[in-house]
Amino acid sequence: MTTWCDTTTAVQVVKSGDRLFVPGRCTTPTPLIEALVGRGEELRDVEILDFMSFGPAPYLDPRWVGHFHMRTVFVGESARAAINAGRASYVPVFLSYIPKLFVPGGPFPLDVAFIQVSPPDKHGYCSLGPSVDATRAAVDYAQQVVALVNPRVPRTHGDSFVHVSRLDYAVQWDGPLYEVERQAPDQTQLEIGRHVGELIEDGATLQLGIGAIPHAVLQALTDRRDLGVHGEMFSDGVLDLVERGVITGARKTRDRGKIVASFVVGTRRLMDFLDDNPMVELRSIAYTNDPQTIRQFDHMVAVNSALQVDLTGQVCAESIGTAQYSGVGGQIDFMRGAALAPHGRPILALPSTARTTKASAGNMPFELPPREGQVSRIVPILTPGSAVTTTRAHVHYVVTEYGTVMLLGRSLAERARSLIAIAAPQFREPLERAAYELHLLYR
Ligand code: COA
C-alpha cells in the first residue's frame, strides 16, 4: 500500500540506526534529504549510503556528527572535504559489485531507500529515469521505499521500472532535475581525443565516462560508422553522434541497435532524448559493469582516465597521495572487460600534466618538482598513500597529448621508456634519471 504524503511525513519512516540509500546525480532527491536533515536532532547514527549525489549534502555539516554518517562509493565535490576530515567515509568497491552489498546478509543491508521516479504509467509503472545504476538493487532490497514522483523524470527503458505498489511513501513533486553542461575540450584534450580516436574502428562498442576527454574522443569520431555504446554512463556528447547516424549499435554483439548504460548525466535536452526512447536501455550496474558482459562485445573500447601513472604502469585514478579524490568507479570493470573482449582495447587517457598551486615540499621519495605551475602525471613512483586503482598488469594502452603507448607484454624497462616518451617534454629528463635510480633502466 502506498501512502501519498508530503516530504515531512514521508521521511518519518527513517529511524535512528537505520541504513539509508540516497541515489545520485540528476535525480538526487534533495527535498527528501532536506526533510530528513530537518529531523536531525531526533535521529542518531543514521548511515547514509551515497551514490554520487548532486546538490547540497546538509548531513555532512559538522553539527550532525553522531546523527548522520555518510558512506560514499564515489567521492564527489560536496563530500571531499568531509571525507578527508574524517566526518564521512569512502567505501572502495567496484561499481559492478554494489548491488551485492544490499542483499540480505550482505555487508550493507538497507532499511530505507530514497528514490526519485516518473509518475506511474497506465499500468502503474514508474521509471527510475536517468539513474538506474545501483538504485535498481536498492529498490529491490530495501525494507521501505520513499519516492519523489516527478513528471520531469524521463521514462527510461531497461531495468528502470518500479511498480507504484512498491513505493511505501510517495510525494508528488514537480521540480527540475540537476543538469550538467558539457565541458568544451581544450587543445590538450582535443589532442588526446585524436590519439584515442585512432584506436577506434568502425563497428566498435564504446565505454566513455564523463568530462572533457570523452567529449574530445567523440568529436574525433564523426567519420566512423556503426559505433555502439555500452558503458556505465553517457552524457550529451553521445547525442551528436546519434543525430549524425554514427552511433547506431548495428554491429554490437549484444543489445544490437541499443545504447546501453546504467546512468546518464547531462542536460534537459539529453533527458528529453531518453524519454520513452526504445533505442536506450538503462540497466542495473550489475549488468552493464560485469566484466563477463563487457567481454562479449567484439571490438570493445573502454576509455578511462587517471590522476597519476608510475613508470611501470600502475594507475592511481582516485586519490592525490592520501587525499581521497574520487573512487574506483567502473574503471577496473571496464578495463578488464575490454581486455578480455575479442579485439578489445582498454585505454587509459590522461593529460601529461596537472596544474598545481602548491610549491613542492620536496620530501617525498622520487618527487618531481613542479615546473611553471604544472606537475607531471607520469611519475617515477606513485605519491606515497596513493591508491592503485588499476594494476600494471591490467593496463594496455596509455594515451597523453604526446601520443599512445602499448604496455601489454612490455618489460618494466620498456614500459618506463614508453611512458617517458609520452610525458611532458620538460619532465622527460628527470623521469629518465629517476628510472635509472630505481633500476628500471640500466646503463
Ligand atoms: N597531482 C596533483 N593534482 C592533480 C593530479 C596530480 N597528479 N592530477 C590531477 N590533479 C588535479 C587537477 O589539477 C584537477 O584540479 P582542479 O580541479 O583544481 O583543476 C583535479 O585534480 C582533477 O583532475 P582532472 O584531470 O581534471 O580530473 P577529471 O575530472 O578528468 O577526472 C579522474 C579524472 C581520474 C579523477 C576520473 O576519471 C575518475 O574519477 N576516475 C575513476 C573512476 C573511473 O575511472 N570511472 C570510469 C569512468 S566513468
CSV table of C-alpha atoms and ligand atoms in Angstrom, one decimal:
chain,number,residue,atom,x,y,z
A,1,MET,CA,0.0,0.0,0.0
A,2,THR,CA,1.4,3.4,-1.0
A,3,THR,CA,0.9,6.3,1.4
A,4,TRP,CA,0.8,9.6,-0.6
A,5,CYS,CA,2.0,12.4,1.7
A,6,ASP,CA,4.4,15.3,2.0
A,7,THR,CA,8.1,15.1,2.4
A,8,THR,CA,8.0,15.7,6.2
A,9,THR,CA,5.6,12.8,6.7
A,10,ALA,CA,7.5,10.5,4.2
A,11,VAL,CA,10.9,10.8,6.0
A,12,GLN,CA,9.3,9.8,9.3
A,13,VAL,CA,10.0,6.2,8.2
A,14,VAL,CA,13.7,6.7,8.9
A,15,LYS,CA,14.7,5.6,12.5
A,16,SER,CA,17.8,6.0,14.5
A,17,GLY,CA,20.4,3.4,13.5
A,18,ASP,CA,18.9,2.9,10.0
A,19,ARG,CA,20.8,2.4,6.9
A,20,LEU,CA,19.6,4.6,4.1
A,21,PHE,CA,20.3,4.7,0.4
A,22,VAL,CA,20.4,8.0,-1.4
A,23,PRO,CA,20.7,7.9,-5.1
A,24,GLY,CA,22.7,10.4,-7.0
A,25,ARG,CA,23.3,12.7,-10.0
A,26,CYS,CA,20.5,14.2,-11.9
A,27,THR,CA,17.7,12.6,-9.8
A,28,THR,CA,19.2,13.2,-6.3
A,29,PRO,CA,16.1,13.6,-4.2
A,30,THR,CA,17.1,16.9,-2.5
A,31,PRO,CA,13.6,17.7,-0.9
A,32,LEU,CA,13.7,14.3,0.9
A,33,ILE,CA,17.3,14.9,2.1
A,34,GLU,CA,16.3,18.3,3.4
A,35,ALA,CA,13.3,17.0,5.2
A,36,LEU,CA,15.4,14.2,6.7
A,37,VAL,CA,18.0,16.6,8.0
A,38,GLY,CA,15.2,18.8,9.4
A,39,ARG,CA,14.6,15.8,11.8
A,40,GLY,CA,18.4,15.7,12.6
A,41,GLU,CA,18.0,16.5,16.3
A,42,GLU,CA,15.8,13.5,17.0
A,43,LEU,CA,17.9,10.9,14.9
A,44,ARG,CA,21.1,9.2,15.9
A,45,ASP,CA,23.5,7.1,13.9
A,46,VAL,CA,21.7,7.1,10.6
A,47,GLU,CA,24.1,5.7,8.0
A,48,ILE,CA,23.6,7.2,4.5
A,49,LEU,CA,24.9,5.2,1.5
A,50,ASP,CA,25.6,7.8,-1.1
A,51,PHE,CA,25.9,7.1,-4.8
A,52,MET,CA,27.4,10.3,-6.3
A,53,SER,CA,24.7,12.7,-5.2
A,54,PHE,CA,24.5,16.1,-6.6
A,55,GLY,CA,23.4,19.3,-4.9
A,56,PRO,CA,23.6,20.1,-1.2
A,57,ALA,CA,24.5,17.4,1.3
A,58,PRO,CA,23.5,19.1,4.6
A,59,TYR,CA,24.1,15.9,6.6
A,60,LEU,CA,27.8,16.5,6.1
A,61,ASP,CA,27.8,19.6,8.3
A,62,PRO,CA,30.0,19.1,11.4
A,63,ARG,CA,26.9,19.7,13.6
A,64,TRP,CA,25.4,16.4,12.5
A,65,VAL,CA,28.3,14.2,13.7
A,66,GLY,CA,26.6,11.4,15.7
A,67,HIS,CA,23.3,12.0,13.9
A,68,PHE,CA,24.2,11.2,10.3
A,69,HIS,CA,27.2,9.4,8.8
A,70,MET,CA,27.7,9.3,5.1
A,71,ARG,CA,29.4,6.5,3.4
A,72,THR,CA,30.1,7.0,-0.3
A,73,VAL,CA,31.2,4.7,-3.0
A,74,PHE,CA,32.5,7.6,-5.1
A,75,VAL,CA,33.7,10.9,-3.6
A,76,GLY,CA,32.2,13.9,-5.4
A,77,GLU,CA,32.9,17.5,-4.8
A,78,SER,CA,30.4,18.0,-2.0
A,79,ALA,CA,31.8,15.1,0.1
A,80,ARG,CA,35.6,15.6,-0.5
A,81,ALA,CA,36.3,17.9,2.4
A,82,ALA,CA,34.2,15.8,4.9
A,83,ILE,CA,35.8,12.6,3.8
A,84,ASN,CA,39.3,14.0,4.1
A,85,ALA,CA,38.4,15.4,7.6
A,86,GLY,CA,37.1,12.1,8.8
A,87,ARG,CA,33.4,13.1,9.1
A,88,ALA,CA,32.3,10.8,6.3
A,89,SER,CA,33.7,7.6,4.9
A,90,TYR,CA,34.7,6.3,1.5
A,91,VAL,CA,34.0,2.7,0.5
A,92,PRO,CA,36.3,1.3,-2.2
A,93,VAL,CA,34.2,-1.0,-4.3
A,94,PHE,CA,33.8,-1.9,-8.0
A,95,LEU,CA,30.5,-0.4,-9.2
A,96,SER,CA,29.5,-3.8,-10.6
A,97,TYR,CA,29.6,-5.1,-7.1
A,98,ILE,CA,27.5,-2.5,-5.3
A,99,PRO,CA,24.1,-4.4,-5.7
A,100,LYS,CA,25.7,-7.3,-3.8
A,101,LEU,CA,26.2,-5.0,-0.8
A,102,PHE,CA,22.4,-4.7,-0.3
A,103,VAL,CA,21.3,-8.3,-0.5
A,104,PRO,CA,20.0,-9.8,2.8
A,105,GLY,CA,23.0,-10.9,4.8
A,106,GLY,CA,25.3,-8.7,2.7
A,107,PRO,CA,27.7,-6.1,4.1
A,108,PHE,CA,25.2,-3.2,3.9
A,109,PRO,CA,21.5,-4.3,4.0
A,110,LEU,CA,19.2,-1.3,3.6
A,111,ASP,CA,16.4,-0.2,5.8
A,112,VAL,CA,15.2,2.6,3.6
A,113,ALA,CA,15.8,3.7,0.0
A,114,PHE,CA,15.0,7.3,-1.1
A,115,ILE,CA,14.4,7.5,-4.9
A,116,GLN,CA,13.0,9.9,-7.5
A,117,VAL,CA,10.8,8.5,-10.3
A,118,SER,CA,8.5,9.4,-13.1
A,119,PRO,CA,4.7,9.3,-12.4
A,120,PRO,CA,3.1,5.8,-12.9
A,121,ASP,CA,2.1,4.9,-16.4
A,122,LYS,CA,-1.3,3.4,-17.3
A,123,HIS,CA,-0.1,0.1,-15.9
A,124,GLY,CA,1.1,1.6,-12.7
A,125,TYR,CA,4.8,1.6,-13.5
A,126,CYS,CA,7.1,4.5,-12.6
A,127,SER,CA,10.6,4.8,-14.1
A,128,LEU,CA,13.9,5.5,-12.3
A,129,GLY,CA,14.7,7.8,-15.2
A,130,PRO,CA,18.4,8.5,-15.8
A,131,SER,CA,19.6,6.8,-12.6
A,132,VAL,CA,19.1,3.0,-12.7
A,133,ASP,CA,22.6,2.0,-11.6
A,134,ALA,CA,22.6,0.6,-8.0
A,135,THR,CA,19.3,2.3,-7.4
A,136,ARG,CA,17.6,-0.7,-9.0
A,137,ALA,CA,19.1,-3.0,-6.3
A,138,ALA,CA,18.3,-0.5,-3.6
A,139,VAL,CA,14.6,-0.6,-4.6
A,140,ASP,CA,14.7,-4.4,-4.8
A,141,TYR,CA,16.2,-5.0,-1.4
A,142,ALA,CA,15.4,-2.1,0.9
A,143,GLN,CA,12.8,-2.7,3.6
A,144,GLN,CA,11.0,0.5,2.8
A,145,VAL,CA,11.0,2.8,-0.3
A,146,VAL,CA,10.3,6.5,-0.2
A,147,ALA,CA,9.8,8.2,-3.6
A,148,LEU,CA,9.6,11.7,-5.1
A,149,VAL,CA,7.2,11.3,-8.0
A,150,ASN,CA,8.2,13.9,-10.5
A,151,PRO,CA,6.8,14.4,-14.1
A,152,ARG,CA,10.2,15.8,-15.2
A,153,VAL,CA,11.9,12.4,-14.7
A,154,PRO,CA,12.1,10.9,-18.1
A,155,ARG,CA,10.5,7.5,-18.6
A,156,THR,CA,13.6,5.3,-19.5
A,157,HIS,CA,13.5,1.7,-20.6
A,158,GLY,CA,15.6,-1.2,-19.3
A,159,ASP,CA,15.7,-2.2,-15.7
A,160,SER,CA,14.2,1.1,-14.7
A,161,PHE,CA,10.6,0.2,-13.9
A,162,VAL,CA,9.2,0.2,-10.4
A,163,HIS,CA,5.5,-0.6,-9.8
A,164,VAL,CA,3.8,2.1,-7.8
A,165,SER,CA,2.8,-0.5,-5.2
A,166,ARG,CA,6.5,-0.9,-4.3
A,167,LEU,CA,6.5,2.6,-3.0
A,168,ASP,CA,5.8,2.7,0.7
A,169,TYR,CA,5.7,6.5,0.8
A,170,ALA,CA,5.3,8.7,-2.3
A,171,VAL,CA,5.5,12.5,-2.6
A,172,GLN,CA,4.2,14.4,-5.6
A,173,TRP,CA,6.9,16.7,-6.8
A,174,ASP,CA,7.5,19.0,-9.8
A,175,GLY,CA,11.0,20.3,-9.8
A,176,PRO,CA,13.9,20.5,-12.2
A,177,LEU,CA,16.5,17.7,-12.3
A,178,TYR,CA,20.1,18.5,-11.8
A,179,GLU,CA,21.8,19.3,-15.1
A,180,VAL,CA,25.4,19.0,-16.1
A,181,GLU,CA,26.5,21.0,-19.1
A,182,ARG,CA,29.1,19.6,-21.4
A,183,GLN,CA,32.7,20.8,-20.9
A,184,ALA,CA,34.3,22.1,-24.1
A,185,PRO,CA,37.7,20.3,-24.6
A,186,ASP,CA,40.9,22.4,-24.6
A,187,GLN,CA,43.7,21.8,-27.0
A,188,THR,CA,45.4,19.1,-24.8
A,189,GLN,CA,42.1,17.2,-24.5
A,190,LEU,CA,41.5,17.5,-28.3
A,191,GLU,CA,44.9,16.0,-29.0
A,192,ILE,CA,44.2,13.2,-26.5
A,193,GLY,CA,40.8,12.7,-28.2
A,194,ARG,CA,42.5,12.5,-31.6
A,195,HIS,CA,45.0,9.8,-30.4
A,196,VAL,CA,42.3,7.8,-28.8
A,197,GLY,CA,40.1,8.1,-31.9
A,198,GLU,CA,42.9,6.4,-33.9
A,199,LEU,CA,42.3,3.3,-31.8
A,200,ILE,CA,38.5,3.2,-32.5
A,201,GLU,CA,37.4,1.3,-35.7
A,202,ASP,CA,34.1,1.2,-37.5
A,203,GLY,CA,31.7,-1.0,-35.6
A,204,ALA,CA,33.4,-0.7,-32.2
A,205,THR,CA,31.4,-0.6,-29.0
A,206,LEU,CA,32.5,2.2,-26.7
A,207,GLN,CA,32.6,2.9,-23.0
A,208,LEU,CA,33.3,6.6,-22.3
A,209,GLY,CA,33.0,8.3,-19.0
A,210,ILE,CA,32.0,11.9,-18.3
A,211,GLY,CA,34.2,15.0,-18.8
A,212,ALA,CA,36.1,16.8,-21.5
A,213,ILE,CA,38.2,13.9,-22.6
A,214,PRO,CA,35.2,11.7,-23.6
A,215,HIS,CA,33.8,14.7,-25.5
A,216,ALA,CA,37.0,15.2,-27.3
A,217,VAL,CA,37.1,11.5,-28.2
A,218,LEU,CA,33.5,11.6,-29.5
A,219,GLN,CA,34.4,14.7,-31.6
A,220,ALA,CA,37.2,12.7,-33.2
A,221,LEU,CA,34.7,10.0,-34.4
A,222,THR,CA,32.4,11.9,-36.7
A,223,ASP,CA,33.5,9.9,-39.8
A,224,ARG,CA,33.2,6.5,-38.2
A,225,ARG,CA,30.3,4.1,-39.0
A,226,ASP,CA,28.0,2.0,-36.8
A,227,LEU,CA,29.6,2.6,-33.4
A,228,GLY,CA,27.8,1.2,-30.4
A,229,VAL,CA,27.7,2.3,-26.8
A,230,HIS,CA,27.9,0.0,-23.8
A,231,GLY,CA,29.0,1.8,-20.7
A,232,GLU,CA,28.2,2.6,-17.1
A,233,MET,CA,27.1,6.1,-18.2
A,234,PHE,CA,26.9,8.6,-21.0
A,235,SER,CA,26.3,12.3,-21.4
A,236,ASP,CA,25.3,14.8,-24.1
A,237,GLY,CA,28.3,14.2,-26.3
A,238,VAL,CA,26.7,10.9,-27.5
A,239,LEU,CA,23.6,12.8,-28.9
A,240,ASP,CA,25.6,14.5,-31.7
A,241,LEU,CA,26.9,11.2,-33.0
A,242,VAL,CA,23.4,9.6,-32.8
A,243,GLU,CA,22.0,12.5,-34.8
A,244,ARG,CA,24.7,12.2,-37.4
A,245,GLY,CA,24.0,8.4,-37.7
A,246,VAL,CA,27.5,7.5,-36.4
A,247,ILE,CA,26.2,5.7,-33.3
A,248,THR,CA,23.7,3.1,-34.5
A,249,GLY,CA,24.7,0.0,-32.4
A,250,ALA,CA,24.1,-2.0,-35.6
A,251,ARG,CA,27.2,-4.2,-35.1
A,252,LYS,CA,27.0,-4.7,-31.4
A,253,THR,CA,27.4,-8.3,-30.3
A,254,ARG,CA,24.8,-7.9,-27.7
A,255,ASP,CA,21.9,-5.5,-27.3
A,256,ARG,CA,22.1,-4.8,-31.0
A,257,GLY,CA,20.8,-1.4,-32.0
A,258,LYS,CA,20.6,-0.2,-28.4
A,259,ILE,CA,22.6,2.3,-26.4
A,260,VAL,CA,23.1,0.6,-23.1
A,261,ALA,CA,24.3,2.3,-19.9
A,262,SER,CA,23.4,2.3,-16.2
A,263,PHE,CA,23.1,6.0,-15.7
A,264,VAL,CA,23.0,9.2,-17.6
A,265,VAL,CA,24.3,12.7,-16.7
A,266,GLY,CA,23.6,15.7,-18.8
A,267,THR,CA,21.2,18.5,-19.8
A,268,ARG,CA,17.5,18.7,-20.2
A,269,ARG,CA,18.0,18.0,-23.9
A,270,LEU,CA,19.5,14.7,-23.1
A,271,MET,CA,16.7,13.8,-20.6
A,272,ASP,CA,14.2,14.5,-23.4
A,273,PHE,CA,16.2,12.2,-25.7
A,274,LEU,CA,15.9,9.4,-23.0
A,275,ASP,CA,12.2,9.9,-22.5
A,276,ASP,CA,10.3,6.8,-23.8
A,277,ASN,CA,13.1,6.1,-26.3
A,278,PRO,CA,13.4,2.4,-27.1
A,279,MET,CA,16.9,3.0,-28.5
A,280,VAL,CA,18.2,3.5,-25.0
A,281,GLU,CA,18.2,0.9,-22.3
A,282,LEU,CA,19.4,1.7,-18.8
A,283,ARG,CA,20.3,-1.4,-17.0
A,284,SER,CA,21.4,-2.4,-13.5
A,285,ILE,CA,25.1,-1.6,-12.8
A,286,ALA,CA,25.4,-5.3,-12.0
A,287,TYR,CA,24.7,-6.0,-15.7
A,288,THR,CA,26.5,-3.1,-17.5
A,289,ASN,CA,29.7,-3.3,-15.5
A,290,ASP,CA,30.0,-7.0,-15.2
A,291,PRO,CA,33.3,-7.9,-17.0
A,292,GLN,CA,31.5,-11.1,-18.2
A,293,THR,CA,29.0,-8.9,-20.0
A,294,ILE,CA,31.7,-6.4,-21.3
A,295,ARG,CA,34.0,-9.1,-22.7
A,296,GLN,CA,31.3,-10.3,-25.1
A,297,PHE,CA,31.5,-7.2,-27.2
A,298,ASP,CA,33.7,-7.6,-30.3
A,299,HIS,CA,35.9,-4.5,-30.6
A,300,MET,CA,35.0,-3.2,-27.2
A,301,VAL,CA,36.9,0.0,-26.5
A,302,ALA,CA,37.0,1.3,-22.9
A,303,VAL,CA,38.4,4.8,-22.2
A,304,ASN,CA,39.2,5.8,-18.7
A,305,SER,CA,41.3,8.4,-17.1
A,306,ALA,CA,43.9,8.8,-14.2
A,307,LEU,CA,45.5,11.2,-11.9
A,308,GLN,CA,48.9,9.5,-11.9
A,309,VAL,CA,50.6,6.7,-13.7
A,310,ASP,CA,54.0,5.4,-12.5
A,311,LEU,CA,56.8,4.3,-14.8
A,312,THR,CA,55.8,0.7,-14.5
A,313,GLY,CA,52.2,1.4,-15.5
A,314,GLN,CA,50.4,1.4,-12.0
A,315,VAL,CA,47.4,3.7,-12.2
A,316,CYS,CA,46.0,5.9,-9.5
A,317,ALA,CA,42.6,7.3,-10.5
A,318,GLU,CA,41.1,8.1,-7.1
A,319,SER,CA,43.4,9.9,-4.7
A,320,ILE,CA,46.1,12.5,-4.7
A,321,GLY,CA,48.5,11.0,-2.3
A,322,THR,CA,46.5,10.2,0.8
A,323,ALA,CA,43.7,12.7,-0.1
A,324,GLN,CA,40.7,10.8,-1.5
A,325,TYR,CA,39.6,12.5,-4.7
A,326,SER,CA,37.1,10.2,-6.4
A,327,GLY,CA,36.5,6.5,-6.5
A,328,VAL,CA,37.2,3.2,-8.1
A,329,GLY,CA,34.1,3.7,-10.2
A,330,GLY,CA,33.8,1.4,-13.2
A,331,GLN,CA,37.4,1.6,-14.2
A,332,ILE,CA,38.5,-1.9,-13.4
A,333,ASP,CA,35.2,-3.4,-14.5
A,334,PHE,CA,35.7,-1.9,-18.0
A,335,MET,CA,39.5,-2.1,-18.3
A,336,ARG,CA,39.3,-5.8,-17.5
A,337,GLY,CA,36.2,-6.5,-19.6
A,338,ALA,CA,37.6,-4.7,-22.6
A,339,ALA,CA,40.9,-6.6,-22.3
A,340,LEU,CA,39.1,-9.9,-22.4
A,341,ALA,CA,36.8,-8.9,-25.3
A,342,PRO,CA,37.7,-10.1,-28.8
A,343,HIS,CA,39.8,-7.3,-30.4
A,344,GLY,CA,39.1,-5.3,-27.2
A,345,ARG,CA,41.1,-2.2,-26.3
A,346,PRO,CA,41.3,-0.9,-22.7
A,347,ILE,CA,42.7,2.7,-22.9
A,348,LEU,CA,43.9,5.0,-20.2
A,349,ALA,CA,43.8,8.5,-21.4
A,350,LEU,CA,45.2,11.4,-19.4
A,351,PRO,CA,46.8,14.8,-19.8
A,352,SER,CA,50.6,14.6,-19.2
A,353,THR,CA,50.5,17.3,-16.6
A,354,ALA,CA,48.2,18.8,-13.9
A,355,ARG,CA,48.0,22.3,-12.6
A,356,THR,CA,49.4,22.8,-9.1
A,357,THR,CA,49.3,25.8,-6.8
A,358,LYS,CA,51.5,24.2,-4.2
A,359,ALA,CA,55.2,24.6,-4.1
A,360,SER,CA,56.8,21.1,-3.8
A,361,ALA,CA,57.9,20.3,-0.2
A,362,GLY,CA,60.4,18.0,-1.9
A,363,ASN,CA,60.4,15.5,0.9
A,364,MET,CA,58.6,12.6,-0.9
A,365,PRO,CA,60.8,9.9,-2.4
A,366,PHE,CA,61.4,10.5,-6.2
A,367,GLU,CA,59.1,13.5,-6.2
A,368,LEU,CA,59.5,15.6,-9.4
A,369,PRO,CA,59.4,19.3,-8.6
A,370,PRO,CA,56.7,21.3,-10.4
A,371,ARG,CA,57.6,23.4,-13.4
A,372,GLU,CA,55.8,26.5,-14.3
A,373,GLY,CA,52.8,25.6,-12.1
A,374,GLN,CA,52.5,22.1,-13.6
A,375,VAL,CA,53.2,18.7,-12.2
A,376,SER,CA,53.9,15.6,-14.3
A,377,ARG,CA,51.1,12.9,-14.0
A,378,ILE,CA,53.6,10.4,-15.2
A,379,VAL,CA,55.8,9.8,-12.1
A,380,PRO,CA,58.7,7.7,-11.1
A,381,ILE,CA,56.7,6.1,-8.3
A,382,LEU,CA,53.1,6.9,-7.2
A,383,THR,CA,53.0,9.6,-4.4
A,384,PRO,CA,53.0,7.7,-1.1
A,385,GLY,CA,49.5,7.0,0.0
A,386,SER,CA,48.1,6.9,-3.5
A,387,ALA,CA,45.5,4.1,-4.2
A,388,VAL,CA,46.4,1.8,-7.0
A,389,THR,CA,43.1,1.7,-8.9
A,390,THR,CA,44.3,-0.3,-11.9
A,391,THR,CA,47.3,-2.6,-11.6
A,392,ARG,CA,50.1,-2.5,-14.1
A,393,ALA,CA,49.1,-6.0,-15.3
A,394,HIS,CA,45.6,-4.6,-16.3
A,395,VAL,CA,47.0,-1.7,-18.3
A,396,HIS,CA,47.3,-1.9,-22.1
A,397,TYR,CA,47.1,1.4,-23.9
A,398,VAL,CA,48.2,4.7,-22.3
A,399,VAL,CA,47.5,7.9,-24.2
A,400,THR,CA,48.6,11.5,-23.5
A,401,GLU,CA,48.6,14.5,-25.7
A,402,TYR,CA,52.1,13.4,-26.8
A,403,GLY,CA,51.0,10.0,-28.2
A,404,THR,CA,49.9,6.5,-27.5
A,405,VAL,CA,51.9,3.6,-26.0
A,406,MET,CA,51.0,0.0,-25.6
A,407,LEU,CA,52.3,-1.6,-22.3
A,408,LEU,CA,50.8,-5.1,-22.6
A,409,GLY,CA,53.7,-7.7,-22.9
A,410,ARG,CA,56.3,-5.0,-22.3
A,411,SER,CA,59.0,-5.3,-19.6
A,412,LEU,CA,59.4,-2.8,-16.8
A,413,ALA,CA,62.3,-1.1,-18.7
A,414,GLU,CA,60.2,-1.0,-21.9
A,415,ARG,CA,57.3,0.5,-20.0
A,416,ALA,CA,59.5,3.1,-18.4
A,417,ARG,CA,60.9,4.2,-21.8
A,418,SER,CA,57.5,4.2,-23.5
A,419,LEU,CA,55.9,6.3,-20.7
A,420,ILE,CA,58.8,8.8,-20.6
A,421,ALA,CA,58.2,9.3,-24.4
A,422,ILE,CA,54.6,10.5,-23.8
A,423,ALA,CA,55.4,12.5,-20.7
A,424,ALA,CA,55.5,16.3,-21.0
A,425,PRO,CA,58.9,17.3,-22.6
A,426,GLN,CA,60.1,19.3,-19.5
A,427,PHE,CA,59.7,16.2,-17.3
A,428,ARG,CA,61.3,13.6,-19.5
A,429,GLU,CA,64.9,14.1,-18.4
A,430,PRO,CA,64.2,14.0,-14.6
A,431,LEU,CA,61.9,11.0,-15.2
A,432,GLU,CA,64.7,9.2,-17.1
A,433,ARG,CA,67.2,10.0,-14.3
A,434,ALA,CA,64.7,8.6,-11.7
A,435,ALA,CA,64.2,5.5,-13.9
A,436,TYR,CA,67.9,4.7,-13.6
A,437,GLU,CA,68.0,5.3,-9.9
A,438,LEU,CA,65.0,3.0,-9.5
A,439,HIS,CA,66.8,0.3,-11.5
A,440,LEU,CA,64.1,0.3,-14.1
A,441,LEU,CA,66.7,1.3,-16.7
A,442,TYR,CA,70.4,0.2,-16.8
A,443,ARG,CA,73.3,1.9,-18.4
B,1,COA,N1,48.8,15.8,-8.8
B,1,COA,C1,48.1,16.9,-8.3
B,1,COA,N2,46.9,17.3,-8.7
B,1,COA,C2,46.3,16.6,-9.7
B,1,COA,C3,47.0,15.5,-10.3
B,1,COA,C4,48.2,15.1,-9.8
B,1,COA,N3,48.9,14.1,-10.4
B,1,COA,N4,46.2,15.0,-11.3
B,1,COA,C5,45.1,15.8,-11.3
B,1,COA,N5,45.2,16.7,-10.3
B,1,COA,C6,44.2,17.8,-10.1
B,1,COA,C7,43.9,18.6,-11.3
B,1,COA,O1,44.7,19.7,-11.5
B,1,COA,C8,42.4,19.0,-11.1
B,1,COA,O2,42.5,20.1,-10.2
B,1,COA,P1,41.4,21.3,-10.4
B,1,COA,O3,40.1,20.7,-10.2
B,1,COA,O4,41.8,22.3,-9.3
B,1,COA,O5,41.6,21.8,-11.8
B,1,COA,C9,41.9,17.8,-10.3
B,1,COA,O6,43.0,17.1,-9.7
B,1,COA,C10,41.1,16.8,-11.2
B,1,COA,O7,41.9,16.4,-12.3
B,1,COA,P2,41.3,16.2,-13.7
B,1,COA,O8,42.3,15.7,-14.6
B,1,COA,O9,40.5,17.5,-14.1
B,1,COA,O10,40.2,15.1,-13.4
B,1,COA,P3,39.0,14.6,-14.2
B,1,COA,O11,37.8,15.4,-13.9
B,1,COA,O12,39.3,14.5,-15.7
B,1,COA,O13,38.8,13.2,-13.6
B,1,COA,C11,39.6,11.1,-12.7
B,1,COA,C12,39.9,12.2,-13.7
B,1,COA,C13,40.8,10.1,-12.8
B,1,COA,C14,39.6,11.7,-11.3
B,1,COA,C15,38.2,10.5,-13.0
B,1,COA,O14,38.3,10.0,-14.3
B,1,COA,C16,37.9,9.4,-12.1
B,1,COA,O15,37.4,9.6,-11.0
B,1,COA,N6,38.2,8.1,-12.4
B,1,COA,C17,37.9,7.0,-11.5
B,1,COA,C18,36.7,6.3,-11.9
B,1,COA,C19,36.6,5.8,-13.3
B,1,COA,O16,37.5,5.7,-14.0
B,1,COA,N7,35.4,5.5,-13.7
B,1,COA,C20,35.1,5.0,-15.0
B,1,COA,C21,34.7,6.1,-16.0
B,1,COA,S1,33.2,6.9,-15.6
